[in-house]
Amino acid sequence: MGVVGNVLGKVEVRLKWDPSPLGEPPRHLDIVAATYSMDDPFGKPAYLVHYDSRSPDGTINMSRHSQTGQGFGFVEVMSLEFDRLSGAYARVIVGVVIHQEPVPRTFGDISNAGVVILEGYEELLTDDFSGMAGSTATTLAEFTRNDTGHWKLREMIRGSDSDPAGFMIEMGAVRHI
C-alpha cells in the first residue's frame, strides 16, 4: 500500500465500465465516500456521499453519474475538495460498489472497469479491479488529515462481499489482518 506524499487539494475519482450486452439488465456501479469525524475516526461515518447525495458543505459531490456505464471514457466522477473540508473531519474512505439488483454481480462480471484518482493532471491511483474479481464492492483509498491539517492519500484496495448499504457502513471500520 502506497502513501502519496503531496499535500492534497481538490481530488477527482473517476470510474468507467462497459454497459451490459444487449438484452441483459444494466450493470450499475457507484463511487461512494464515507467521512469520519476527529472524535471517532474509525467508528460510524459522520456522513456518506454517493450518487444521490453530497456532503453538507458541498466539498464532496458527484459531478457525473451513470446507472448503465454508457458513454465515453469515465462515466462517473466524484470531486473531493480537501482544501475546503472542515477541520472536524479526520478521514475519508472512498470505494466502489456494484448494485446487486436485479442480478447479483461481482467485479469479475464487469468488463473494462477501471478507476483513477487524480489531483489536477497527476494520477494518484489507478486500478482495473482485476484483483477484486470475486467481490461486490471495494475500498480504494484512505485520505487522512495529519497534525498540520494537510490531507494525504493511502492506497487501500480491499474487496468486500457486502451489499451497497452494508458496505458503506463498514468500509472505514478497522480490520485486523
PDB file of N, CA and C in Angstrom, residues 64-160:
ATOM      1  N   ARG A  64     -20.755  13.629 -12.056  1.00  0.00           N
ATOM      2  CA  ARG A  64     -21.247  12.764 -13.127  1.00  0.00           C
ATOM      3  C   ARG A  64     -21.702  11.453 -12.526  1.00  0.00           C
ATOM      4  N   HIS A  65     -22.808  10.933 -13.046  1.00  0.00           N
ATOM      5  CA  HIS A  65     -23.334   9.668 -12.537  1.00  0.00           C
ATOM      6  C   HIS A  65     -23.918   8.870 -13.687  1.00  0.00           C
ATOM      7  N   SER A  66     -23.658   7.571 -13.691  1.00  0.00           N
ATOM      8  CA  SER A  66     -24.211   6.670 -14.697  1.00  0.00           C
ATOM      9  C   SER A  66     -24.824   5.465 -14.005  1.00  0.00           C
ATOM     10  N   GLN A  67     -25.963   5.036 -14.491  1.00  0.00           N
ATOM     11  CA  GLN A  67     -26.580   3.820 -13.980  1.00  0.00           C
ATOM     12  C   GLN A  67     -26.379   2.649 -14.924  1.00  0.00           C
ATOM     13  N   THR A  68     -25.674   2.890 -16.053  1.00  0.00           N
ATOM     14  CA  THR A  68     -25.538   1.852 -17.070  1.00  0.00           C
ATOM     15  C   THR A  68     -24.110   1.654 -17.571  1.00  0.00           C
ATOM     16  N   GLY A  69     -23.238   2.619 -17.375  1.00  0.00           N
ATOM     17  CA  GLY A  69     -21.895   2.558 -17.937  1.00  0.00           C
ATOM     18  C   GLY A  69     -21.821   3.123 -19.343  1.00  0.00           C
ATOM     19  N   GLN A  70     -22.957   3.532 -19.888  1.00  0.00           N
ATOM     20  CA  GLN A  70     -22.971   4.070 -21.245  1.00  0.00           C
ATOM     21  C   GLN A  70     -22.338   5.451 -21.277  1.00  0.00           C
ATOM     22  N   GLY A  71     -21.559   5.688 -22.327  1.00  0.00           N
ATOM     23  CA  GLY A  71     -20.887   6.963 -22.505  1.00  0.00           C
ATOM     24  C   GLY A  71     -19.438   6.719 -22.880  1.00  0.00           C
ATOM     25  N   PHE A  72     -18.712   7.789 -23.056  1.00  0.00           N
ATOM     26  CA  PHE A  72     -17.312   7.694 -23.450  1.00  0.00           C
ATOM     27  C   PHE A  72     -16.401   7.905 -22.251  1.00  0.00           C
ATOM     28  N   GLY A  73     -15.436   7.025 -22.094  1.00  0.00           N
ATOM     29  CA  GLY A  73     -14.451   7.191 -21.023  1.00  0.00           C
ATOM     30  C   GLY A  73     -15.053   6.998 -19.650  1.00  0.00           C
ATOM     31  N   PHE A  74     -14.675   7.883 -18.753  1.00  0.00           N
ATOM     32  CA  PHE A  74     -15.132   7.790 -17.361  1.00  0.00           C
ATOM     33  C   PHE A  74     -16.532   8.375 -17.259  1.00  0.00           C
ATOM     34  N   VAL A  75     -17.491   7.543 -16.831  1.00  0.00           N
ATOM     35  CA  VAL A  75     -18.901   7.927 -16.843  1.00  0.00           C
ATOM     36  C   VAL A  75     -19.420   8.353 -15.476  1.00  0.00           C
ATOM     37  N   GLU A  76     -18.579   8.202 -14.459  1.00  0.00           N
ATOM     38  CA  GLU A  76     -18.963   8.626 -13.115  1.00  0.00           C
ATOM     39  C   GLU A  76     -17.773   9.342 -12.487  1.00  0.00           C
ATOM     40  N   VAL A  77     -18.029  10.509 -11.872  1.00  0.00           N
ATOM     41  CA  VAL A  77     -16.957  11.328 -11.300  1.00  0.00           C
ATOM     42  C   VAL A  77     -17.406  11.890  -9.952  1.00  0.00           C
ATOM     43  N   MET A  78     -16.543  11.735  -8.933  1.00  0.00           N
ATOM     44  CA  MET A  78     -16.761  12.346  -7.622  1.00  0.00           C
ATOM     45  C   MET A  78     -15.618  13.318  -7.364  1.00  0.00           C
ATOM     46  N   SER A  79     -15.960  14.517  -6.898  1.00  0.00           N
ATOM     47  CA  SER A  79     -14.960  15.522  -6.533  1.00  0.00           C
ATOM     48  C   SER A  79     -14.878  15.626  -5.020  1.00  0.00           C
ATOM     49  N   LEU A  80     -13.644  15.712  -4.516  1.00  0.00           N
ATOM     50  CA  LEU A  80     -13.400  15.875  -3.081  1.00  0.00           C
ATOM     51  C   LEU A  80     -12.486  17.080  -2.909  1.00  0.00           C
ATOM     52  N   GLU A  81     -12.961  18.096  -2.242  1.00  0.00           N
ATOM     53  CA  GLU A  81     -12.185  19.325  -2.036  1.00  0.00           C
ATOM     54  C   GLU A  81     -11.596  19.315  -0.619  1.00  0.00           C
ATOM     55  N   PHE A  82     -10.435  18.679  -0.491  1.00  0.00           N
ATOM     56  CA  PHE A  82      -9.808  18.550   0.819  1.00  0.00           C
ATOM     57  C   PHE A  82      -9.322  19.889   1.356  1.00  0.00           C
ATOM     58  N   ASP A  83      -8.993  20.816   0.486  1.00  0.00           N
ATOM     59  CA  ASP A  83      -8.540  22.126   0.930  1.00  0.00           C
ATOM     60  C   ASP A  83      -9.668  22.953   1.550  1.00  0.00           C
ATOM     61  N   ARG A  84     -10.913  22.514   1.396  1.00  0.00           N
ATOM     62  CA  ARG A  84     -12.061  23.208   1.993  1.00  0.00           C
ATOM     63  C   ARG A  84     -12.795  22.379   3.038  1.00  0.00           C
ATOM     64  N   LEU A  85     -12.449  21.104   3.191  1.00  0.00           N
ATOM     65  CA  LEU A  85     -13.163  20.223   4.121  1.00  0.00           C
ATOM     66  C   LEU A  85     -12.935  20.667   5.564  1.00  0.00           C
ATOM     67  N   SER A  86     -13.976  20.717   6.322  1.00  0.00           N
ATOM     68  CA  SER A  86     -13.941  21.177   7.710  1.00  0.00           C
ATOM     69  C   SER A  86     -12.904  20.437   8.553  1.00  0.00           C
ATOM     70  N   GLY A  87     -12.305  21.150   9.495  1.00  0.00           N
ATOM     71  CA  GLY A  87     -11.356  20.576  10.439  1.00  0.00           C
ATOM     72  C   GLY A  87     -11.984  19.576  11.393  1.00  0.00           C
ATOM     73  N   ALA A  88     -13.300  19.408  11.342  1.00  0.00           N
ATOM     74  CA  ALA A  88     -14.000  18.444  12.191  1.00  0.00           C
ATOM     75  C   ALA A  88     -13.813  17.004  11.700  1.00  0.00           C
ATOM     76  N   TYR A  89     -13.226  16.847  10.498  1.00  0.00           N
ATOM     77  CA  TYR A  89     -13.106  15.514   9.911  1.00  0.00           C
ATOM     78  C   TYR A  89     -11.654  15.074   9.827  1.00  0.00           C
ATOM     79  N   ALA A  90     -11.416  13.777  10.146  1.00  0.00           N
ATOM     80  CA  ALA A  90     -10.062  13.221  10.187  1.00  0.00           C
ATOM     81  C   ALA A  90      -9.770  12.271   9.031  1.00  0.00           C
ATOM     82  N   ARG A  91     -10.795  11.585   8.524  1.00  0.00           N
ATOM     83  CA  ARG A  91     -10.612  10.561   7.482  1.00  0.00           C
ATOM     84  C   ARG A  91     -11.743  10.612   6.482  1.00  0.00           C
ATOM     85  N   VAL A  92     -11.397  10.234   5.255  1.00  0.00           N
ATOM     86  CA  VAL A  92     -12.394   9.989   4.213  1.00  0.00           C
ATOM     87  C   VAL A  92     -11.968   8.707   3.508  1.00  0.00           C
ATOM     88  N   ILE A  93     -12.879   7.749   3.413  1.00  0.00           N
ATOM     89  CA  ILE A  93     -12.627   6.498   2.703  1.00  0.00           C
ATOM     90  C   ILE A  93     -13.461   6.524   1.430  1.00  0.00           C
ATOM     91  N   VAL A  94     -12.831   6.175   0.315  1.00  0.00           N
ATOM     92  CA  VAL A  94     -13.529   6.141  -0.969  1.00  0.00           C
ATOM     93  C   VAL A  94     -13.526   4.706  -1.487  1.00  0.00           C
ATOM     94  N   GLY A  95     -14.658   4.284  -2.029  1.00  0.00           N
ATOM     95  CA  GLY A  95     -14.775   2.944  -2.580  1.00  0.00           C
ATOM     96  C   GLY A  95     -15.722   2.906  -3.760  1.00  0.00           C
ATOM     97  N   VAL A  96     -15.928   1.712  -4.276  1.00  0.00           N
ATOM     98  CA  VAL A  96     -16.845   1.468  -5.389  1.00  0.00           C
ATOM     99  C   VAL A  96     -17.712   0.277  -5.022  1.00  0.00           C
ATOM    100  N   VAL A  97     -19.014   0.388  -5.304  1.00  0.00           N
ATOM    101  CA  VAL A  97     -19.963  -0.705  -5.061  1.00  0.00           C
ATOM    102  C   VAL A  97     -20.678  -1.060  -6.357  1.00  0.00           C
ATOM    103  N   ILE A  98     -21.090  -2.320  -6.458  1.00  0.00           N
ATOM    104  CA  ILE A  98     -21.893  -2.789  -7.582  1.00  0.00           C
ATOM    105  C   ILE A  98     -23.304  -3.028  -7.052  1.00  0.00           C
ATOM    106  N   HIS A  99     -24.284  -2.405  -7.664  1.00  0.00           N
ATOM    107  CA  HIS A  99     -25.673  -2.667  -7.282  1.00  0.00           C
ATOM    108  C   HIS A  99     -25.994  -4.121  -7.608  1.00  0.00           C
ATOM    109  N   GLN A 100     -26.717  -4.763  -6.717  1.00  0.00           N
ATOM    110  CA  GLN A 100     -26.980  -6.195  -6.836  1.00  0.00           C
ATOM    111  C   GLN A 100     -28.379  -6.513  -7.356  1.00  0.00           C
ATOM    112  N   GLU A 101     -29.119  -5.509  -7.809  1.00  0.00           N
ATOM    113  CA  GLU A 101     -30.426  -5.752  -8.403  1.00  0.00           C
ATOM    114  C   GLU A 101     -30.355  -5.353  -9.874  1.00  0.00           C
ATOM    115  N   PRO A 102     -31.028  -6.022 -10.730  1.00  0.00           N
ATOM    116  CA  PRO A 102     -31.850  -7.210 -10.498  1.00  0.00           C
ATOM    117  C   PRO A 102     -31.041  -8.502 -10.506  1.00  0.00           C
ATOM    118  N   VAL A 103     -29.739  -8.412 -10.858  1.00  0.00           N
ATOM    119  CA  VAL A 103     -28.907  -9.611 -10.962  1.00  0.00           C
ATOM    120  C   VAL A 103     -27.659  -9.425 -10.103  1.00  0.00           C
ATOM    121  N   PRO A 104     -27.348 -10.363  -9.193  1.00  0.00           N
ATOM    122  CA  PRO A 104     -26.108 -10.245  -8.416  1.00  0.00           C
ATOM    123  C   PRO A 104     -24.881 -10.292  -9.339  1.00  0.00           C
ATOM    124  N   ARG A 105     -23.892  -9.423  -9.052  1.00  0.00           N
ATOM    125  CA  ARG A 105     -22.681  -9.364  -9.877  1.00  0.00           C
ATOM    126  C   ARG A 105     -21.468  -9.099  -9.003  1.00  0.00           C
ATOM    127  N   THR A 106     -20.316  -9.519  -9.530  1.00  0.00           N
ATOM    128  CA  THR A 106     -19.028  -9.197  -8.919  1.00  0.00           C
ATOM    129  C   THR A 106     -18.209  -8.407  -9.937  1.00  0.00           C
ATOM    130  N   PHE A 107     -17.036  -7.921  -9.508  1.00  0.00           N
ATOM    131  CA  PHE A 107     -16.177  -7.190 -10.440  1.00  0.00           C
ATOM    132  C   PHE A 107     -15.738  -8.077 -11.604  1.00  0.00           C
ATOM    133  N   GLY A 108     -15.664  -9.378 -11.383  1.00  0.00           N
ATOM    134  CA  GLY A 108     -15.321 -10.292 -12.458  1.00  0.00           C
ATOM    135  C   GLY A 108     -16.371 -10.347 -13.556  1.00  0.00           C
ATOM    136  N   ASP A 109     -17.599  -9.917 -13.249  1.00  0.00           N
ATOM    137  CA  ASP A 109     -18.692  -9.879 -14.232  1.00  0.00           C
ATOM    138  C   ASP A 109     -18.733  -8.575 -15.018  1.00  0.00           C
ATOM    139  N   ILE A 110     -17.938  -7.616 -14.616  1.00  0.00           N
ATOM    140  CA  ILE A 110     -17.966  -6.279 -15.224  1.00  0.00           C
ATOM    141  C   ILE A 110     -16.775  -6.146 -16.170  1.00  0.00           C
ATOM    142  N   SER A 111     -17.035  -5.843 -17.423  1.00  0.00           N
ATOM    143  CA  SER A 111     -15.933  -5.743 -18.392  1.00  0.00           C
ATOM    144  C   SER A 111     -15.418  -4.310 -18.511  1.00  0.00           C
ATOM    145  N   ASN A 112     -14.119  -4.210 -18.735  1.00  0.00           N
ATOM    146  CA  ASN A 112     -13.416  -2.936 -18.949  1.00  0.00           C
ATOM    147  C   ASN A 112     -13.659  -1.905 -17.843  1.00  0.00           C
ATOM    148  N   ALA A 113     -13.754  -2.378 -16.618  1.00  0.00           N
ATOM    149  CA  ALA A 113     -13.932  -1.463 -15.491  1.00  0.00           C
ATOM    150  C   ALA A 113     -12.577  -0.873 -15.104  1.00  0.00           C
ATOM    151  N   GLY A 114     -12.613   0.334 -14.603  1.00  0.00           N
ATOM    152  CA  GLY A 114     -11.384   0.969 -14.144  1.00  0.00           C
ATOM    153  C   GLY A 114     -11.690   2.217 -13.347  1.00  0.00           C
ATOM    154  N   VAL A 115     -10.744   2.588 -12.527  1.00  0.00           N
ATOM    155  CA  VAL A 115     -10.878   3.786 -11.709  1.00  0.00           C
ATOM    156  C   VAL A 115      -9.545   4.511 -11.712  1.00  0.00           C
ATOM    157  N   VAL A 116      -9.607   5.822 -11.640  1.00  0.00           N
ATOM    158  CA  VAL A 116      -8.413   6.643 -11.496  1.00  0.00           C
ATOM    159  C   VAL A 116      -8.738   7.739 -10.483  1.00  0.00           C
ATOM    160  N   ILE A 117      -7.770   8.019  -9.611  1.00  0.00           N
ATOM    161  CA  ILE A 117      -7.883   9.139  -8.684  1.00  0.00           C
ATOM    162  C   ILE A 117      -6.836  10.150  -9.115  1.00  0.00           C
ATOM    163  N   LEU A 118      -7.282  11.381  -9.342  1.00  0.00           N
ATOM    164  CA  LEU A 118      -6.422  12.441  -9.867  1.00  0.00           C
ATOM    165  C   LEU A 118      -6.466  13.675  -8.984  1.00  0.00           C
ATOM    166  N   GLU A 119      -5.349  14.381  -8.978  1.00  0.00           N
ATOM    167  CA  GLU A 119      -5.333  15.751  -8.481  1.00  0.00           C
ATOM    168  C   GLU A 119      -4.785  16.566  -9.637  1.00  0.00           C
ATOM    169  N   GLY A 120      -5.657  17.371 -10.244  1.00  0.00           N
ATOM    170  CA  GLY A 120      -5.277  18.052 -11.471  1.00  0.00           C
ATOM    171  C   GLY A 120      -5.033  17.007 -12.542  1.00  0.00           C
ATOM    172  N   TYR A 121      -3.829  17.032 -13.139  1.00  0.00           N
ATOM    173  CA  TYR A 121      -3.481  16.044 -14.154  1.00  0.00           C
ATOM    174  C   TYR A 121      -2.634  14.901 -13.588  1.00  0.00           C
ATOM    175  N   GLU A 122      -2.331  14.950 -12.311  1.00  0.00           N
ATOM    176  CA  GLU A 122      -1.483  13.927 -11.700  1.00  0.00           C
ATOM    177  C   GLU A 122      -2.317  12.730 -11.246  1.00  0.00           C
ATOM    178  N   GLU A 123      -1.973  11.543 -11.759  1.00  0.00           N
ATOM    179  CA  GLU A 123      -2.634  10.311 -11.336  1.00  0.00           C
ATOM    180  C   GLU A 123      -2.071   9.882  -9.991  1.00  0.00           C
ATOM    181  N   LEU A 124      -2.953   9.765  -9.007  1.00  0.00           N
ATOM    182  CA  LEU A 124      -2.541   9.342  -7.673  1.00  0.00           C
ATOM    183  C   LEU A 124      -2.739   7.842  -7.476  1.00  0.00           C
ATOM    184  N   LEU A 125      -3.737   7.274  -8.169  1.00  0.00           N
ATOM    185  CA  LEU A 125      -4.055   5.855  -8.032  1.00  0.00           C
ATOM    186  C   LEU A 125      -4.834   5.422  -9.266  1.00  0.00           C
ATOM    187  N   THR A 126      -4.517   4.243  -9.777  1.00  0.00           N
ATOM    188  CA  THR A 126      -5.311   3.634 -10.848  1.00  0.00           C
ATOM    189  C   THR A 126      -5.499   2.155 -10.512  1.00  0.00           C
ATOM    190  N   ASP A 127      -6.637   1.603 -10.943  1.00  0.00           N
ATOM    191  CA  ASP A 127      -6.894   0.181 -10.714  1.00  0.00           C
ATOM    192  C   ASP A 127      -7.935  -0.293 -11.712  1.00  0.00           C
ATOM    193  N   ASP A 128      -7.855  -1.567 -12.090  1.00  0.00           N
ATOM    194  CA  ASP A 128      -8.821  -2.152 -13.027  1.00  0.00           C
ATOM    195  C   ASP A 128      -9.717  -3.199 -12.363  1.00  0.00           C
ATOM    196  N   PHE A 129      -9.667  -3.321 -11.053  1.00  0.00           N
ATOM    197  CA  PHE A 129     -10.494  -4.229 -10.261  1.00  0.00           C
ATOM    198  C   PHE A 129     -10.211  -5.705 -10.521  1.00  0.00           C
ATOM    199  N   SER A 130      -9.167  -6.026 -11.268  1.00  0.00           N
ATOM    200  CA  SER A 130      -8.871  -7.435 -11.563  1.00  0.00           C
ATOM    201  C   SER A 130      -8.532  -8.217 -10.290  1.00  0.00           C
ATOM    202  N   GLY A 131      -7.975  -7.559  -9.297  1.00  0.00           N
ATOM    203  CA  GLY A 131      -7.674  -8.217  -8.027  1.00  0.00           C
ATOM    204  C   GLY A 131      -8.896  -8.407  -7.144  1.00  0.00           C
ATOM    205  N   MET A 132     -10.024  -7.864  -7.567  1.00  0.00           N
ATOM    206  CA  MET A 132     -11.267  -7.938  -6.791  1.00  0.00           C
ATOM    207  C   MET A 132     -12.340  -8.717  -7.541  1.00  0.00           C
ATOM    208  N   ALA A 133     -11.951  -9.623  -8.430  1.00  0.00           N
ATOM    209  CA  ALA A 133     -12.893 -10.305  -9.327  1.00  0.00           C
ATOM    210  C   ALA A 133     -14.069 -10.952  -8.597  1.00  0.00           C
ATOM    211  N   GLY A 134     -13.869 -11.465  -7.399  1.00  0.00           N
ATOM    212  CA  GLY A 134     -14.935 -12.134  -6.666  1.00  0.00           C
ATOM    213  C   GLY A 134     -15.702 -11.238  -5.713  1.00  0.00           C
ATOM    214  N   SER A 135     -15.387  -9.959  -5.685  1.00  0.00           N
ATOM    215  CA  SER A 135     -16.002  -9.021  -4.738  1.00  0.00           C
ATOM    216  C   SER A 135     -17.136  -8.219  -5.369  1.00  0.00           C
ATOM    217  N   THR A 136     -18.053  -7.770  -4.515  1.00  0.00           N
ATOM    218  CA  THR A 136     -19.173  -6.934  -4.957  1.00  0.00           C
ATOM    219  C   THR A 136     -18.941  -5.457  -4.657  1.00  0.00           C
ATOM    220  N   ALA A 137     -17.894  -5.162  -3.892  1.00  0.00           N
ATOM    221  CA  ALA A 137     -17.538  -3.787  -3.541  1.00  0.00           C
ATOM    222  C   ALA A 137     -16.057  -3.765  -3.162  1.00  0.00           C
ATOM    223  N   THR A 138     -15.447  -2.598  -3.189  1.00  0.00           N
ATOM    224  CA  THR A 138     -14.056  -2.472  -2.773  1.00  0.00           C
ATOM    225  C   THR A 138     -13.767  -1.063  -2.271  1.00  0.00           C
ATOM    226  N   THR A 139     -12.944  -0.994  -1.245  1.00  0.00           N
ATOM    227  CA  THR A 139     -12.397   0.311  -0.895  1.00  0.00           C
ATOM    228  C   THR A 139     -11.271   0.582  -1.882  1.00  0.00           C
ATOM    229  N   LEU A 140     -10.964   1.856  -2.079  1.00  0.00           N
ATOM    230  CA  LEU A 140      -9.882   2.262  -2.972  1.00  0.00           C
ATOM    231  C   LEU A 140      -8.790   3.001  -2.226  1.00  0.00           C
ATOM    232  N   ALA A 141      -9.207   3.985  -1.440  1.00  0.00           N
ATOM    233  CA  ALA A 141      -8.230   4.881  -0.831  1.00  0.00           C
ATOM    234  C   ALA A 141      -8.722   5.407   0.502  1.00  0.00           C
ATOM    235  N   GLU A 142      -7.742   5.685   1.348  1.00  0.00           N
ATOM    236  CA  GLU A 142      -7.990   6.331   2.628  1.00  0.00           C
ATOM    237  C   GLU A 142      -7.290   7.689   2.580  1.00  0.00           C
ATOM    238  N   PHE A 143      -8.043   8.733   2.822  1.00  0.00           N
ATOM    239  CA  PHE A 143      -7.495  10.079   2.922  1.00  0.00           C
ATOM    240  C   PHE A 143      -7.496  10.451   4.396  1.00  0.00           C
ATOM    241  N   THR A 144      -6.349  10.883   4.909  1.00  0.00           N
ATOM    242  CA  THR A 144      -6.251  11.235   6.328  1.00  0.00           C
ATOM    243  C   THR A 144      -5.645  12.626   6.483  1.00  0.00           C
ATOM    244  N   ARG A 145      -6.079  13.286   7.531  1.00  0.00           N
ATOM    245  CA  ARG A 145      -5.573  14.618   7.873  1.00  0.00           C
ATOM    246  C   ARG A 145      -4.435  14.439   8.871  1.00  0.00           C
ATOM    247  N   ASN A 146      -3.284  15.076   8.617  1.00  0.00           N
ATOM    248  CA  ASN A 146      -2.152  14.968   9.542  1.00  0.00           C
ATOM    249  C   ASN A 146      -2.202  16.072  10.597  1.00  0.00           C
ATOM    250  N   ASP A 147      -1.193  16.130  11.453  1.00  0.00           N
ATOM    251  CA  ASP A 147      -1.161  17.096  12.557  1.00  0.00           C
ATOM    252  C   ASP A 147      -1.139  18.546  12.100  1.00  0.00           C
ATOM    253  N   THR A 148      -0.654  18.790  10.878  1.00  0.00           N
ATOM    254  CA  THR A 148      -0.608  20.168  10.366  1.00  0.00           C
ATOM    255  C   THR A 148      -1.897  20.531   9.621  1.00  0.00           C
ATOM    256  N   GLY A 149      -2.841  19.592   9.533  1.00  0.00           N
ATOM    257  CA  GLY A 149      -4.114  19.853   8.880  1.00  0.00           C
ATOM    258  C   GLY A 149      -4.140  19.522   7.400  1.00  0.00           C
ATOM    259  N   HIS A 150      -3.040  18.996   6.865  1.00  0.00           N
ATOM    260  CA  HIS A 150      -2.974  18.640   5.457  1.00  0.00           C
ATOM    261  C   HIS A 150      -3.448  17.199   5.239  1.00  0.00           C
ATOM    262  N   TRP A 151      -4.015  16.960   4.059  1.00  0.00           N
ATOM    263  CA  TRP A 151      -4.543  15.648   3.730  1.00  0.00           C
ATOM    264  C   TRP A 151      -3.553  14.851   2.898  1.00  0.00           C
ATOM    265  N   LYS A 152      -3.503  13.549   3.146  1.00  0.00           N
ATOM    266  CA  LYS A 152      -2.655  12.604   2.403  1.00  0.00           C
ATOM    267  C   LYS A 152      -3.525  11.435   1.952  1.00  0.00           C
ATOM    268  N   LEU A 153      -3.105  10.776   0.878  1.00  0.00           N
ATOM    269  CA  LEU A 153      -3.804   9.609   0.358  1.00  0.00           C
ATOM    270  C   LEU A 153      -2.978   8.362   0.628  1.00  0.00           C
ATOM    271  N   ARG A 154      -3.669   7.296   1.032  1.00  0.00           N
ATOM    272  CA  ARG A 154      -3.048   5.984   1.175  1.00  0.00           C
ATOM    273  C   ARG A 154      -3.897   4.999   0.396  1.00  0.00           C
ATOM    274  N   GLU A 155      -3.260   4.272  -0.535  1.00  0.00           N
ATOM    275  CA  GLU A 155      -3.966   3.236  -1.283  1.00  0.00           C
ATOM    276  C   GLU A 155      -4.473   2.192  -0.307  1.00  0.00           C
ATOM    277  N   MET A 156      -5.742   1.794  -0.465  1.00  0.00           N
ATOM    278  CA  MET A 156      -6.361   0.845   0.453  1.00  0.00           C
ATOM    279  C   MET A 156      -7.341  -0.031  -0.323  1.00  0.00           C
ATOM    280  N   ILE A 157      -6.848  -0.742  -1.324  1.00  0.00           N
ATOM    281  CA  ILE A 157      -7.704  -1.575  -2.163  1.00  0.00           C
ATOM    282  C   ILE A 157      -7.942  -2.906  -1.451  1.00  0.00           C
ATOM    283  N   ARG A 158      -9.209  -3.138  -1.111  1.00  0.00           N
ATOM    284  CA  ARG A 158      -9.589  -4.395  -0.470  1.00  0.00           C
ATOM    285  C   ARG A 158     -11.057  -4.679  -0.774  1.00  0.00           C
ATOM    286  N   GLY A 159     -11.326  -5.907  -1.159  1.00  0.00           N
ATOM    287  CA  GLY A 159     -12.658  -6.308  -1.585  1.00  0.00           C
ATOM    288  C   GLY A 159     -13.592  -6.591  -0.433  1.00  0.00           C
ATOM    289  N   SER A 160     -14.884  -6.590  -0.765  1.00  0.00           N
ATOM    290  CA  SER A 160     -15.937  -6.870   0.201  1.00  0.00           C
ATOM    291  C   SER A 160     -17.051  -7.624  -0.524  1.00  0.00           C
TER     292      SER A 160
END
